[in-house]
C-alpha atoms as a printed R data frame, in Angstrom:
    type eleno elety resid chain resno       x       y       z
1   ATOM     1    CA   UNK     A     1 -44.933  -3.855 -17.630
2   ATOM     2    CA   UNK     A     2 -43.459  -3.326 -14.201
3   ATOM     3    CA   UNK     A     3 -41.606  -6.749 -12.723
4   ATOM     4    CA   UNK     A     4 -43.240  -8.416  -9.307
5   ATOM     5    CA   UNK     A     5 -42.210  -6.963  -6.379
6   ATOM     6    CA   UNK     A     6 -40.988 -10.702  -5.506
7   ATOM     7    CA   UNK     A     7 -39.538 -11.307  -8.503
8   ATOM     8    CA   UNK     A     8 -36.064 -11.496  -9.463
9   ATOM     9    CA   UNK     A     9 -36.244  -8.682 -11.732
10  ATOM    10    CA   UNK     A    10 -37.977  -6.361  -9.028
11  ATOM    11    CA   UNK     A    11 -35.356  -7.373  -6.374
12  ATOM    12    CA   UNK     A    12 -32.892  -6.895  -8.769
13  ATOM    13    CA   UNK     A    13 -33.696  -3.320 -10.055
14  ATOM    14    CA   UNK     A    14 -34.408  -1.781  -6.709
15  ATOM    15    CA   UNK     A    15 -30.662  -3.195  -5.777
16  ATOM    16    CA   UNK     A    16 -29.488  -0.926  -8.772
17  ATOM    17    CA   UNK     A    17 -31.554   2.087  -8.556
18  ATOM    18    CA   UNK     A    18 -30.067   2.034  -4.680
19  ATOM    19    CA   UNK     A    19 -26.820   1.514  -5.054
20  ATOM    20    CA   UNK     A    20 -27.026   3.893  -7.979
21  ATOM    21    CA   UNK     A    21 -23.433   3.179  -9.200
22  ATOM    22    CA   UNK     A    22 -21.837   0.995 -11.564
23  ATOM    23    CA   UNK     A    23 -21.907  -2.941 -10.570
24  ATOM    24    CA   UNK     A    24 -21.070  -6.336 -12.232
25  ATOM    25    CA   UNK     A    25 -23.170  -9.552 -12.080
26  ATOM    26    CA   UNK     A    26 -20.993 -10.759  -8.861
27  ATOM    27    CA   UNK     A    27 -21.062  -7.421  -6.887
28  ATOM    28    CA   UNK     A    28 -25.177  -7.888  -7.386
29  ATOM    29    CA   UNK     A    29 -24.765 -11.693  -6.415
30  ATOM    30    CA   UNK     A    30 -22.812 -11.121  -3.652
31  ATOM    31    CA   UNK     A    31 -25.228  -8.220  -2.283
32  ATOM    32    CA   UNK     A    32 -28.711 -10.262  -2.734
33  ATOM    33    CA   UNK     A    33 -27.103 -13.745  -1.317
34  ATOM    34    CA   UNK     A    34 -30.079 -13.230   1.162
35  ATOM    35    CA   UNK     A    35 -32.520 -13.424  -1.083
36  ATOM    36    CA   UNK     A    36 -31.202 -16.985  -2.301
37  ATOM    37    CA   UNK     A    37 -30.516 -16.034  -6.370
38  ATOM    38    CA   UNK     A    38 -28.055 -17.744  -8.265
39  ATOM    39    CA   UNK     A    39 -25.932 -16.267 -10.326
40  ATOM    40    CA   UNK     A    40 -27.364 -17.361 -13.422
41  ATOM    41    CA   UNK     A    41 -30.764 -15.642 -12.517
42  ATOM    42    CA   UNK     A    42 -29.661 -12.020 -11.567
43  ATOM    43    CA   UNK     A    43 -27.335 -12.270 -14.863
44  ATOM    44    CA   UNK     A    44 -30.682 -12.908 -16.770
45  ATOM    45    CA   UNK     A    45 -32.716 -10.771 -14.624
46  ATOM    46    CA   UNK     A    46 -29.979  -7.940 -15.200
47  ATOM    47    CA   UNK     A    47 -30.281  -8.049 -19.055
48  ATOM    48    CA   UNK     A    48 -33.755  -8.316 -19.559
49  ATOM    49    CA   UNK     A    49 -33.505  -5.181 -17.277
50  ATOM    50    CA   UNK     A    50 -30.955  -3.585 -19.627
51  ATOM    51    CA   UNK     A    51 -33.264  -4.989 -22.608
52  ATOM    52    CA   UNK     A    52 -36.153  -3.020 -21.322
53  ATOM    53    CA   UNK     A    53 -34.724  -0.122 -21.253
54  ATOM    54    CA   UNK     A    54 -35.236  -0.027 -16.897
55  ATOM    55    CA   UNK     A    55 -31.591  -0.204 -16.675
56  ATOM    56    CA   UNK     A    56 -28.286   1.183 -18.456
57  ATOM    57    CA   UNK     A    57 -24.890  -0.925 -19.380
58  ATOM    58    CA   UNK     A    58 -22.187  -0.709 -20.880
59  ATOM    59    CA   UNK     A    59 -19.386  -3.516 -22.387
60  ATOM    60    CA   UNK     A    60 -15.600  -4.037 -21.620
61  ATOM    61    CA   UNK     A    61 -14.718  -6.764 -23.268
62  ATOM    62    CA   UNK     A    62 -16.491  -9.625 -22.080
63  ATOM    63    CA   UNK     A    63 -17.842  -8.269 -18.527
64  ATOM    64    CA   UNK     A    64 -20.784  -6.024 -18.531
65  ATOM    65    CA   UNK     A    65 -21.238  -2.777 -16.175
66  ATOM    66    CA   UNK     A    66 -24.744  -2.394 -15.039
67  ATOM    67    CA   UNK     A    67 -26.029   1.211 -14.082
68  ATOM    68    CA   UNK     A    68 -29.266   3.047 -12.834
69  ATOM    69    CA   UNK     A    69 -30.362   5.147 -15.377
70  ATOM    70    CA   UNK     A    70 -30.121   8.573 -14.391
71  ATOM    71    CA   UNK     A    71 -32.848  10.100 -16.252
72  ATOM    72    CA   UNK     A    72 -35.372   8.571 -13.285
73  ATOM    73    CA   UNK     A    73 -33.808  10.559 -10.868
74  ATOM    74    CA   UNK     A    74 -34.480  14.594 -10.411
75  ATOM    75    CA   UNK     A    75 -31.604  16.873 -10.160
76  ATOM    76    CA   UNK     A    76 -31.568  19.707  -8.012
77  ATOM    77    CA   UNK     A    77 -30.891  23.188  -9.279
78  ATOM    78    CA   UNK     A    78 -28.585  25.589  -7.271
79  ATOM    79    CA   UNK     A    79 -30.993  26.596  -4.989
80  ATOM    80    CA   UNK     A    80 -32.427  23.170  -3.804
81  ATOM    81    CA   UNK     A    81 -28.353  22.545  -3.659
82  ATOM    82    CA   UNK     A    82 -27.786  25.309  -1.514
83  ATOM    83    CA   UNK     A    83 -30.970  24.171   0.848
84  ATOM    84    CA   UNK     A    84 -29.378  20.917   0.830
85  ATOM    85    CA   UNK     A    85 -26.126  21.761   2.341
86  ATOM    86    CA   UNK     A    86 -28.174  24.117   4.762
87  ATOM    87    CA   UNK     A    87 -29.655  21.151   6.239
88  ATOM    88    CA   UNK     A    88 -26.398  18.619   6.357
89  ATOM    89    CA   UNK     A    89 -24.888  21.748   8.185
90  ATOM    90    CA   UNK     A    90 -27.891  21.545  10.519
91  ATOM    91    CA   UNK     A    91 -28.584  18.075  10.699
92  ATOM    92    CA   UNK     A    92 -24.531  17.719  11.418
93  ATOM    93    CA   UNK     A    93 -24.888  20.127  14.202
94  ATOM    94    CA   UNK     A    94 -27.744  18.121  15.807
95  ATOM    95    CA   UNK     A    95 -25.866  14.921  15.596
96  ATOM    96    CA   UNK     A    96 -22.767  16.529  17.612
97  ATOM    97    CA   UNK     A    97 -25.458  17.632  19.742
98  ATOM    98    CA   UNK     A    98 -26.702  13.838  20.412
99  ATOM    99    CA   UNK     A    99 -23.135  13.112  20.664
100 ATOM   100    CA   UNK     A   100 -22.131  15.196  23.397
101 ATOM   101    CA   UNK     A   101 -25.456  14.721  25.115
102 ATOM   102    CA   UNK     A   102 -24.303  10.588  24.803
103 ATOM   103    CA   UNK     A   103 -21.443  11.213  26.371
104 ATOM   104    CA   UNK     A   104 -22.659  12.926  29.020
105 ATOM   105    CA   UNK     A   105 -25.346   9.975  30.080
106 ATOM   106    CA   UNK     A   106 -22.072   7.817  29.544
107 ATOM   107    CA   UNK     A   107 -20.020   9.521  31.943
108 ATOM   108    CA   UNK     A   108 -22.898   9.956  34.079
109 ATOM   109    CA   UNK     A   109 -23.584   6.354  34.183
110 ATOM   110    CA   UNK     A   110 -20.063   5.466  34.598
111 ATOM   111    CA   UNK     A   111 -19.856   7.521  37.502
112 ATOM   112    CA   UNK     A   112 -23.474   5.992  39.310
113 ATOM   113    CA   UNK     A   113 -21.607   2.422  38.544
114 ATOM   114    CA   UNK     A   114 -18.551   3.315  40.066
115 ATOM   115    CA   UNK     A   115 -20.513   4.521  43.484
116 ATOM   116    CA   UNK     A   116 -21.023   2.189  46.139
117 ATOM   117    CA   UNK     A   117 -24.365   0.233  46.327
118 ATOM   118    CA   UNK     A   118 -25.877   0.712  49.956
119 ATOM   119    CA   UNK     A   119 -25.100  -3.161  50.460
120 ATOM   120    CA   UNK     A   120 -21.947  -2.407  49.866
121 ATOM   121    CA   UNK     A   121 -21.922   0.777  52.176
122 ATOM   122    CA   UNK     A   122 -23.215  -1.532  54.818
123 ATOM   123    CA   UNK     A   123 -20.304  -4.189  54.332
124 ATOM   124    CA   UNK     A   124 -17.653  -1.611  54.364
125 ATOM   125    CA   UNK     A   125 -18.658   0.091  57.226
126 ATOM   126    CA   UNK     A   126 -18.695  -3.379  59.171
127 ATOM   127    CA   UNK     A   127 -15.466  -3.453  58.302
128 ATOM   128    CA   UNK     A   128 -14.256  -0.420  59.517
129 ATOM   129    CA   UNK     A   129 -15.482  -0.536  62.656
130 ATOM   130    CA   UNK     A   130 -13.456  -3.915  63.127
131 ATOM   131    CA   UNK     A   131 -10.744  -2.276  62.109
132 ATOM   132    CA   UNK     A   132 -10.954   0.472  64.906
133 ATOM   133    CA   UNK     A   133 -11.535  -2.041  67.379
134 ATOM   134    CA   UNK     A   134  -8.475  -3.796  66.298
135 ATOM   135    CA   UNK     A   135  -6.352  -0.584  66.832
136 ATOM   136    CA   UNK     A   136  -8.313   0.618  69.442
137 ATOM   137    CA   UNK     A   137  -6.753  -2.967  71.391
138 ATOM   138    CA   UNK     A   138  -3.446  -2.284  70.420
139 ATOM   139    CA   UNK     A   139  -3.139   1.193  71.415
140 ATOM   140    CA   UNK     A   140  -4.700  -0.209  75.076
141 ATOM   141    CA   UNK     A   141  -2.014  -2.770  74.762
142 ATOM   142    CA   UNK     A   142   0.851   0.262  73.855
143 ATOM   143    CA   UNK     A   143  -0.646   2.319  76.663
144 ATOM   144    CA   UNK     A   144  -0.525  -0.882  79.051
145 ATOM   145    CA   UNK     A   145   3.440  -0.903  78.600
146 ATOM   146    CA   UNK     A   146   2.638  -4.265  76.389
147 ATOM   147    CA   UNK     A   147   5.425  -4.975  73.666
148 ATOM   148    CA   UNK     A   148   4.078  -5.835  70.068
149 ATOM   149    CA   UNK     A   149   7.152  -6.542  68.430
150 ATOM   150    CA   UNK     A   150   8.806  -9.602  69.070
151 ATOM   151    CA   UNK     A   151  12.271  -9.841  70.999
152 ATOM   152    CA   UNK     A   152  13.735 -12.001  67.775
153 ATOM   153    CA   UNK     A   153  12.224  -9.938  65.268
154 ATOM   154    CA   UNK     A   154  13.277  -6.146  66.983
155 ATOM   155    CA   UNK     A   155  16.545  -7.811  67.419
156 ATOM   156    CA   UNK     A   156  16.819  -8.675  63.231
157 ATOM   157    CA   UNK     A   157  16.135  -4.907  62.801
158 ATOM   158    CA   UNK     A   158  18.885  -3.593  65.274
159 ATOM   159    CA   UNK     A   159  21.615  -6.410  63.105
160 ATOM   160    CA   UNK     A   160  20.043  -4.934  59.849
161 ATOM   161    CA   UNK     A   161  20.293  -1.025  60.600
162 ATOM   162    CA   UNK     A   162  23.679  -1.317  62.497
163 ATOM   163    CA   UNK     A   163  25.126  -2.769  59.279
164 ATOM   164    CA   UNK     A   164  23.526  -0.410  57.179
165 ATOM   165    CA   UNK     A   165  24.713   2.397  59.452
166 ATOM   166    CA   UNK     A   166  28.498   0.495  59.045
167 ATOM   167    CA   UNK     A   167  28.359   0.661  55.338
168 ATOM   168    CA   UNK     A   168  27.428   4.466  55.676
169 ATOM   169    CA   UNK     A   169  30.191   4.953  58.186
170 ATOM   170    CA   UNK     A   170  32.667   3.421  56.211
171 ATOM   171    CA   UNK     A   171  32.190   5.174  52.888
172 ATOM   172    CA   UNK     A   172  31.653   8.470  54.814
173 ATOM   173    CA   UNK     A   173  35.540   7.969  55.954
174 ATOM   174    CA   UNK     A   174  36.509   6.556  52.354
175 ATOM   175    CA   UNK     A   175  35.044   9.870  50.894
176 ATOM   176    CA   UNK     A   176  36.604  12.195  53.514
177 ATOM   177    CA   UNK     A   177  40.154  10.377  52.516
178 ATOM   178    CA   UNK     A   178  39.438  10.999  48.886
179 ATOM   179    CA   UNK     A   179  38.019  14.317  49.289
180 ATOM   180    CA   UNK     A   180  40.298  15.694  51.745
181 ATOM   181    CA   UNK     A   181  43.527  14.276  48.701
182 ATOM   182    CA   UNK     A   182  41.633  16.146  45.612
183 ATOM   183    CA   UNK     A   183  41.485  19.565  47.564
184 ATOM   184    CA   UNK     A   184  44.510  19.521  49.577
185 ATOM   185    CA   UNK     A   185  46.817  20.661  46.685
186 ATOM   186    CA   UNK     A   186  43.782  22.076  44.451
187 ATOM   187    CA   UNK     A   187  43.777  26.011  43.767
188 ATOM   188    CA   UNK     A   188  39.777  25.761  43.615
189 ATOM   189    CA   UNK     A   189  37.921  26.621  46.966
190 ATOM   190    CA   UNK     A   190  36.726  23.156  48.195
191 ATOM   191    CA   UNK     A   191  33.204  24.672  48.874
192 ATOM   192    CA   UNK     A   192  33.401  25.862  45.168
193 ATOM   193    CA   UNK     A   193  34.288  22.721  44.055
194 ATOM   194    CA   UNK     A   194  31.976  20.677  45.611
195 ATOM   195    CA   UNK     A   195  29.220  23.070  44.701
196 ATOM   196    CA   UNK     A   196  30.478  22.655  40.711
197 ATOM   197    CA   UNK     A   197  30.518  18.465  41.333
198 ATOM   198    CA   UNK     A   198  27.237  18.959  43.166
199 ATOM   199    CA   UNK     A   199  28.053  17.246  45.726
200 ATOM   200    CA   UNK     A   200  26.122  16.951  48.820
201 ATOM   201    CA   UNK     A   201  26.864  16.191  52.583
202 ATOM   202    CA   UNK     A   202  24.701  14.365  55.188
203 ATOM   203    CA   UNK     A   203  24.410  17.746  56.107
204 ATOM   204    CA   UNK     A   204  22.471  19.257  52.951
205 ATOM   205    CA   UNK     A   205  19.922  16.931  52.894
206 ATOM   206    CA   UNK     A   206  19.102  17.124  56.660
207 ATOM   207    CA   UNK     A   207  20.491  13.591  58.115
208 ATOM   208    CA   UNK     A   208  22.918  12.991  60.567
209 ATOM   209    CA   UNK     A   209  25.178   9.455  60.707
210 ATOM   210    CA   UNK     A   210  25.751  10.377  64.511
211 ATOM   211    CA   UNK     A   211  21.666  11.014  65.123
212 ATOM   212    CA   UNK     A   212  20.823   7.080  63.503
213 ATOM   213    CA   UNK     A   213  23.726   5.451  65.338
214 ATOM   214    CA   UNK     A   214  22.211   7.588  69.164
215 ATOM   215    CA   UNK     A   215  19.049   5.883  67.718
216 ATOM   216    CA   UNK     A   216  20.497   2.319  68.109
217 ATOM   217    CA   UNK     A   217  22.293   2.714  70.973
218 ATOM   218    CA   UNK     A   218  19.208   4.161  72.459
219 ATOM   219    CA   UNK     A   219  18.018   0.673  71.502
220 ATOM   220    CA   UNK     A   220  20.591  -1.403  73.076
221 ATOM   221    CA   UNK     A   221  19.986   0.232  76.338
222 ATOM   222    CA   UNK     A   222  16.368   0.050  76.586
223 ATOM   223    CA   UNK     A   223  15.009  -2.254  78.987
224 ATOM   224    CA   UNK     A   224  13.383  -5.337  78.196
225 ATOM   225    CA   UNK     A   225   9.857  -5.779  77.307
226 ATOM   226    CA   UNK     A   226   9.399  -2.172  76.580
């Protein structure tokens, strides 16, 4: 006689012929904790399975290993194999299919979120125009001979740069010494030899010491609130 679909047995034996692989008493515990079975009852729903014949074990030592028996299941021959495999292959190529098509609504979506909302098309184009107005009054106020930069602050700039241009000045000479030392006695052309150092002048790199220090003495002599 078959055991209640409700009953401990039932819930039990479905569990098995599932998992279809060797358990213990605490794997099947552990797995049916929802269905609120103590221990005690799947062990004595387990062996009046095995009793019955609805279930296979087997003893090691004191711990019994409860199996499905395989008789209840059909085995496919070669062919039905072979048919099998056909359709993993297929069914395998349908879920890279959803995959790729997943990824593509992903990306798609990603790409819609990372758009601008028309609110926000609205805002930013408020912005912008207060941005060109802002320009558009300082270019009037360039054009109208108006001076933007502060007296204090251009004056900061011209200290900064001059003493910048004095360090530059300085270890230009300091090289020149050096330089002019190493090749005065050296057999090596000095074009050669810088070339093998890789060395580089002001020169190579397009910049001129004399053009920066015009540029602050341009400066100096420009008149006042220009």
């Amino acid at each position: 006689m078959a055991p209640k679909s409700d009953s401990a047995e039932a819930i039990v034996l479905n569990f098995v012929n599932e998992q279809n692989k060797p358990v213990n008493t605490q794997n099947v515990a552990d797995a049916l904790q929802k269905f609120n079975l103590k221990k005690a009852a799947i062990q004595k729903a387990l062996d009046n399975l095995a009793d019955g014949g609805r279930i296979s074990f087997k003893e090691y030592g004191k711990q019994k290993i409860y199996l499905a028996r395989q008789d209840q299941f059909q085995i496919p021959n070669n062919e039905e194999l072979n048919q099998m495999k056909e359709q993993n292959a297929d069914m395998q190529k349908q879920l890279e299919d959803q995959r790729k098509a997943i990824s593509e609504v992903e990306a798609e979506i990603k790409s819609l979120q990372s758009n601008l909302t028309l609110e926000q098309i609205f805002e930013r184009e408020v912005n912008l125009r207060l941005e060109v107005q802002e320009m558009e009054e300082k270019l009037t106020k360039l054009r109208g001979g108006v001076t933007l930069v502060k007296p204090e602050e251009r004056k900061a700039v011209e200290g900064m740069l001059s003493e910048i241009i004095g360090h530059w000045r300085k270890r230009k000479r300091m090289f020149k010494d050096l330089w002019d030392t190493l090749t005065e006695n050296s057999p090596k052309d000095p074009k050669q030899f810088k070339e093998e150092l890789g060395i580089e002048y002001d020169e190579d790199v397009g910049v001129s010491l004399q053009s920066y220090n015009d540029l602050i003495q341009h400066g100096k002599k420009r008149p006042r609130g220009q």
